[in-house]
mmCIF file of C-alpha atoms and ligand atoms in Angstrom:
data_model
loop_
_atom_site.group_PDB
_atom_site.id
_atom_site.type_symbol
_atom_site.label_atom_id
_atom_site.label_comp_id
_atom_site.label_asym_id
_atom_site.label_seq_id
_atom_site.Cartn_x
_atom_site.Cartn_y
_atom_site.Cartn_z
ATOM 1 C CA MET A 1251 -4.822 72.848 10.883
ATOM 2 C CA ASP A 1252 -3.248 69.518 10.102
ATOM 3 C CA LEU A 1253 -0.722 70.030 7.318
ATOM 4 C CA ALA A 1254 1.924 67.497 6.290
ATOM 5 C CA PRO A 1255 5.400 68.259 7.676
ATOM 6 C CA GLU A 1256 6.738 68.623 4.096
ATOM 7 C CA THR A 1257 4.091 71.239 3.319
ATOM 8 C CA LEU A 1258 4.920 73.161 6.476
ATOM 9 C CA GLN A 1259 8.579 72.992 5.597
ATOM 10 C CA LYS A 1260 7.933 74.350 2.092
ATOM 11 C CA ILE A 1261 5.824 77.151 3.541
ATOM 12 C CA GLU A 1262 8.457 78.146 6.081
ATOM 13 C CA SER A 1263 11.195 78.110 3.429
ATOM 14 C CA LEU A 1264 9.310 80.754 1.424
ATOM 15 C CA PHE A 1265 9.180 83.408 4.142
ATOM 16 C CA PRO A 1266 12.793 84.590 3.916
ATOM 17 C CA LYS A 1267 12.372 85.119 0.153
ATOM 18 C CA TYR A 1268 9.407 87.480 0.504
ATOM 19 C CA PRO A 1269 9.995 90.534 2.694
ATOM 20 C CA ASP A 1270 6.341 91.487 2.255
ATOM 21 C CA LYS A 1271 4.343 88.576 3.654
ATOM 22 C CA ARG A 1272 1.250 89.473 1.619
ATOM 23 C CA SER A 1273 3.119 88.425 -1.532
ATOM 24 C CA LEU A 1274 2.919 84.878 -0.226
ATOM 25 C CA THR A 1275 -0.846 84.692 -0.489
ATOM 26 C CA LEU A 1276 -0.860 82.880 -3.838
ATOM 27 C CA PRO A 1277 1.994 80.446 -3.085
ATOM 28 C CA LEU A 1278 0.453 79.540 0.270
ATOM 29 C CA CYS A 1279 -2.963 78.963 -1.274
ATOM 30 C CA HIS A 1280 -1.334 76.626 -3.809
ATOM 31 C CA LEU A 1281 0.617 74.703 -1.182
ATOM 32 C CA VAL A 1282 -2.299 74.335 1.216
ATOM 33 C CA GLN A 1283 -4.642 73.243 -1.582
ATOM 34 C CA GLU A 1284 -2.073 70.711 -2.764
ATOM 35 C CA ASP A 1285 -1.897 69.342 0.769
ATOM 36 C CA GLN A 1286 -5.609 69.384 1.636
ATOM 37 C CA GLY A 1287 -7.217 68.999 -1.778
ATOM 38 C CA TYR A 1288 -9.165 72.251 -1.359
ATOM 39 C CA LEU A 1289 -9.213 75.492 0.609
ATOM 40 C CA SER A 1290 -11.669 75.272 3.480
ATOM 41 C CA ASP A 1291 -12.698 78.286 5.585
ATOM 42 C CA GLU A 1292 -10.352 76.961 8.245
ATOM 43 C CA ALA A 1293 -7.486 76.786 5.730
ATOM 44 C CA MET A 1294 -8.089 80.348 4.550
ATOM 45 C CA LYS A 1295 -8.134 81.590 8.139
ATOM 46 C CA TRP A 1296 -4.900 79.713 8.801
ATOM 47 C CA ILE A 1297 -3.229 81.326 5.769
ATOM 48 C CA ALA A 1298 -4.475 84.761 6.807
ATOM 49 C CA ALA A 1299 -3.097 84.334 10.322
ATOM 50 C CA LYS A 1300 0.213 83.138 8.938
ATOM 51 C CA LEU A 1301 0.474 86.206 6.691
ATOM 52 C CA GLU A 1302 -0.995 88.580 9.268
ATOM 53 C CA ILE A 1303 -3.717 89.746 6.930
ATOM 54 C CA GLU A 1304 -7.516 89.724 7.098
ATOM 55 C CA PRO A 1305 -9.123 86.383 6.085
ATOM 56 C CA MET A 1306 -11.178 88.403 3.566
ATOM 57 C CA LYS A 1307 -7.976 89.129 1.619
ATOM 58 C CA VAL A 1308 -7.317 85.408 1.226
ATOM 59 C CA LEU A 1309 -10.924 84.788 0.249
ATOM 60 C CA GLU A 1310 -10.650 87.481 -2.444
ATOM 61 C CA VAL A 1311 -7.666 85.687 -3.993
ATOM 62 C CA VAL A 1312 -9.273 82.245 -3.722
ATOM 63 C CA SER A 1313 -12.521 83.465 -5.279
ATOM 64 C CA PHE A 1314 -10.731 85.245 -8.113
ATOM 65 C CA TYR A 1315 -8.613 82.391 -9.449
ATOM 66 C CA PRO A 1316 -10.483 79.424 -10.936
ATOM 67 C CA MET A 1317 -7.731 76.944 -10.023
ATOM 68 C CA PHE A 1318 -8.590 77.253 -6.342
ATOM 69 C CA ARG A 1319 -11.260 74.983 -4.920
ATOM 70 C CA ARG A 1320 -13.434 75.662 -1.905
ATOM 71 C CA LYS A 1321 -14.947 72.190 -1.738
ATOM 72 C CA PRO A 1322 -13.320 68.759 -1.434
ATOM 73 C CA ILE A 1323 -12.729 66.933 -4.694
ATOM 74 C CA GLY A 1324 -13.251 63.297 -5.626
ATOM 75 C CA LYS A 1325 -10.684 60.574 -5.142
ATOM 76 C CA VAL A 1326 -9.622 60.928 -8.784
ATOM 77 C CA HIS A 1327 -9.391 64.364 -10.353
ATOM 78 C CA VAL A 1328 -10.053 64.415 -14.096
ATOM 79 C CA LYS A 1329 -9.318 67.576 -16.062
ATOM 80 C CA VAL A 1330 -10.321 67.837 -19.701
ATOM 81 C CA CYS A 1331 -8.732 70.613 -21.757
ATOM 82 C CA ARG A 1332 -11.358 72.646 -23.587
ATOM 83 C CA THR A 1333 -9.159 75.225 -25.290
ATOM 84 C CA LEU A 1334 -9.161 75.664 -29.060
ATOM 85 C CA SER A 1335 -6.863 72.868 -30.284
ATOM 86 C CA CYS A 1336 -8.402 70.303 -27.985
ATOM 87 C CA ALA A 1337 -11.916 71.576 -28.681
ATOM 88 C CA LEU A 1338 -11.346 71.201 -32.429
ATOM 89 C CA ASN A 1339 -10.085 67.671 -31.842
ATOM 90 C CA GLY A 1340 -13.210 66.609 -29.965
ATOM 91 C CA ALA A 1341 -12.677 67.623 -26.327
ATOM 92 C CA TYR A 1342 -16.397 68.259 -25.808
ATOM 93 C CA LYS A 1343 -17.314 64.754 -26.955
ATOM 94 C CA THR A 1344 -14.534 63.323 -24.789
ATOM 95 C CA CYS A 1345 -15.800 65.213 -21.769
ATOM 96 C CA GLU A 1346 -19.386 64.089 -22.342
ATOM 97 C CA LYS A 1347 -18.280 60.448 -22.587
ATOM 98 C CA LEU A 1348 -16.300 60.736 -19.379
ATOM 99 C CA GLU A 1349 -19.252 62.344 -17.620
ATOM 100 C CA GLU A 1350 -21.473 59.514 -18.724
ATOM 101 C CA ALA A 1351 -19.039 56.710 -17.874
ATOM 102 C CA LEU A 1352 -18.135 58.109 -14.442
ATOM 103 C CA ALA A 1353 -21.636 59.344 -13.561
ATOM 104 C CA CYS A 1354 -20.210 62.746 -12.840
ATOM 105 C CA LYS A 1355 -21.124 66.136 -14.264
ATOM 106 C CA ARG A 1356 -18.313 68.487 -15.262
ATOM 107 C CA GLY A 1357 -17.612 71.030 -12.570
ATOM 108 C CA GLY A 1358 -18.783 68.590 -9.907
ATOM 109 C CA THR A 1359 -18.045 65.428 -7.971
ATOM 110 C CA SER A 1360 -19.768 62.076 -8.453
ATOM 111 C CA GLU A 1361 -22.204 60.969 -5.743
ATOM 112 C CA ASP A 1362 -19.894 58.169 -4.662
ATOM 113 C CA GLY A 1363 -17.105 60.704 -4.114
ATOM 114 C CA ASN A 1364 -14.825 58.884 -6.542
ATOM 115 C CA TYR A 1365 -14.484 61.440 -9.347
ATOM 116 C CA THR A 1366 -14.315 65.132 -9.979
ATOM 117 C CA ILE A 1367 -14.411 66.269 -13.602
ATOM 118 C CA GLU A 1368 -13.377 69.739 -14.650
ATOM 119 C CA PHE A 1369 -13.184 71.454 -17.976
ATOM 120 C CA VAL A 1370 -9.937 73.425 -17.882
ATOM 121 C CA GLU A 1371 -8.014 75.820 -20.065
ATOM 122 C CA CYS A 1372 -4.913 74.831 -22.065
ATOM 123 C CA ILE A 1373 -2.595 72.309 -20.389
ATOM 124 C CA ALA A 1374 0.159 73.202 -22.872
ATOM 125 C CA ASP A 1375 0.103 70.009 -24.941
ATOM 126 C CA CYS A 1376 -1.962 71.422 -27.787
ATOM 127 C CA GLY A 1377 -0.628 69.235 -30.618
ATOM 128 C CA LYS A 1378 -1.923 66.046 -28.986
ATOM 129 C CA GLY A 1379 -5.517 66.928 -28.204
ATOM 130 C CA PRO A 1380 -7.887 66.092 -26.815
ATOM 131 C CA VAL A 1381 -5.727 66.083 -23.703
ATOM 132 C CA VAL A 1382 -6.961 64.756 -20.364
ATOM 133 C CA GLN A 1383 -5.115 65.033 -17.072
ATOM 134 C CA VAL A 1384 -5.888 62.413 -14.438
ATOM 135 C CA ASP A 1385 -4.431 63.564 -11.130
ATOM 136 C CA ASP A 1386 -0.805 64.163 -12.111
ATOM 137 C CA ARG A 1387 -0.792 62.115 -15.314
ATOM 138 C CA LEU A 1388 -1.326 63.485 -18.768
ATOM 139 C CA TYR A 1389 -3.146 61.477 -21.447
ATOM 140 C CA GLU A 1390 -2.936 62.590 -25.051
ATOM 141 C CA ASN A 1391 -5.102 61.986 -28.114
ATOM 142 C CA CYS A 1392 -8.091 61.023 -25.979
ATOM 143 C CA GLY A 1393 -10.507 60.565 -28.843
ATOM 144 C CA PRO A 1394 -13.341 58.016 -28.933
ATOM 145 C CA GLU A 1395 -11.125 55.049 -29.782
ATOM 146 C CA GLN A 1396 -8.865 55.566 -26.752
ATOM 147 C CA LEU A 1397 -11.543 56.442 -24.239
ATOM 148 C CA GLU A 1398 -12.508 52.972 -23.164
ATOM 149 C CA GLU A 1399 -9.010 52.245 -21.963
ATOM 150 C CA LEU A 1400 -8.687 55.626 -20.295
ATOM 151 C CA ILE A 1401 -11.999 55.150 -18.471
ATOM 152 C CA ALA A 1402 -10.833 51.732 -17.258
ATOM 153 C CA ARG A 1403 -7.663 53.325 -15.891
ATOM 154 C CA ILE A 1404 -9.581 56.084 -14.156
ATOM 155 C CA LYS A 1405 -11.862 53.515 -12.513
ATOM 156 C CA GLU A 1406 -8.846 51.483 -11.508
ATOM 157 C CA ALA A 1407 -7.322 54.566 -9.882
ATOM 158 C CA ALA A 1408 -10.535 55.196 -7.933
ATOM 159 C CA SER A 1409 -10.527 51.677 -6.538
ATOM 160 C CA ALA A 1410 -6.885 51.894 -5.452
ATOM 161 C CA ASP A 1411 -6.037 52.885 -1.912
ATOM 162 C CA PRO A 1412 -5.964 56.638 -1.259
ATOM 163 C CA VAL A 1413 -2.180 56.869 -1.376
ATOM 164 C CA THR A 1414 -1.681 55.173 -4.724
ATOM 165 C CA ALA A 1415 -4.840 56.693 -6.222
ATOM 166 C CA ARG A 1416 -3.090 60.043 -6.503
ATOM 167 C CA THR A 1417 -0.194 58.645 -8.525
ATOM 168 C CA ALA A 1418 -1.936 55.887 -10.490
ATOM 169 C CA PRO A 1419 -2.618 55.037 -13.222
ATOM 170 C CA GLU A 1420 0.576 54.283 -15.049
ATOM 171 C CA PRO A 1421 1.244 56.346 -18.129
ATOM 172 C CA GLY A 1422 0.864 54.585 -21.431
ATOM 173 C CA THR A 1423 -2.602 55.191 -22.708
ATOM 174 C CA PRO A 1424 -3.627 56.794 -24.813
ATOM 175 C CA ALA A 1425 -0.251 57.516 -26.324
ATOM 176 C CA TYR A 1426 1.240 58.971 -23.166
ATOM 177 C CA LYS A 1427 4.574 60.583 -23.933
ATOM 178 C CA GLY A 1428 5.389 61.945 -20.446
HETATM 179 S S1 LIG B 31 -5.455 73.435 -26.267
HETATM 180 FE FE1 LIG B 31 -5.534 71.642 -25.073
HETATM 181 S S2 LIG B 31 -3.550 71.462 -24.334
HETATM 182 FE FE2 LIG B 31 -3.533 73.357 -25.322
#
């Protein structure tokens, strides 16, 4: 499997810290997903071989935890917090608007492959809801009046080249306090 040298380096650096290789199942799943965007069958087999365990054991972990993905995601990954504070502040409306504007249903990827929208549990910024995370950027107070600008930024990120798409857009709207 084709992993980035930095990912391989991180993986190798973990082994001395865990005498029982099986304990590395979760960290390796995280690192490989971060590198590849999702955990393919090939990736799970690779992890299993690396840890000298049955591929089924890796699949059990990947199937159990909702943060692991078994399918590729869109170019821009949009996560909308749906936990109580954000829900009370309008997260469901925000999510519906994003779905409409990006032609993408929550839990799925748009037909053009540009967007994946997920409803997620608390992102730990509860006082500023609704909170939306776009790739690695956090956007706070994403109510109706801020959404237009946020949608424009998400679209801008999708049209950027694949390298910058993961880090764009710049923080600043709505009320980003990173
Ligand atoms: S409830 Fe949304 S960030 Fe915590």
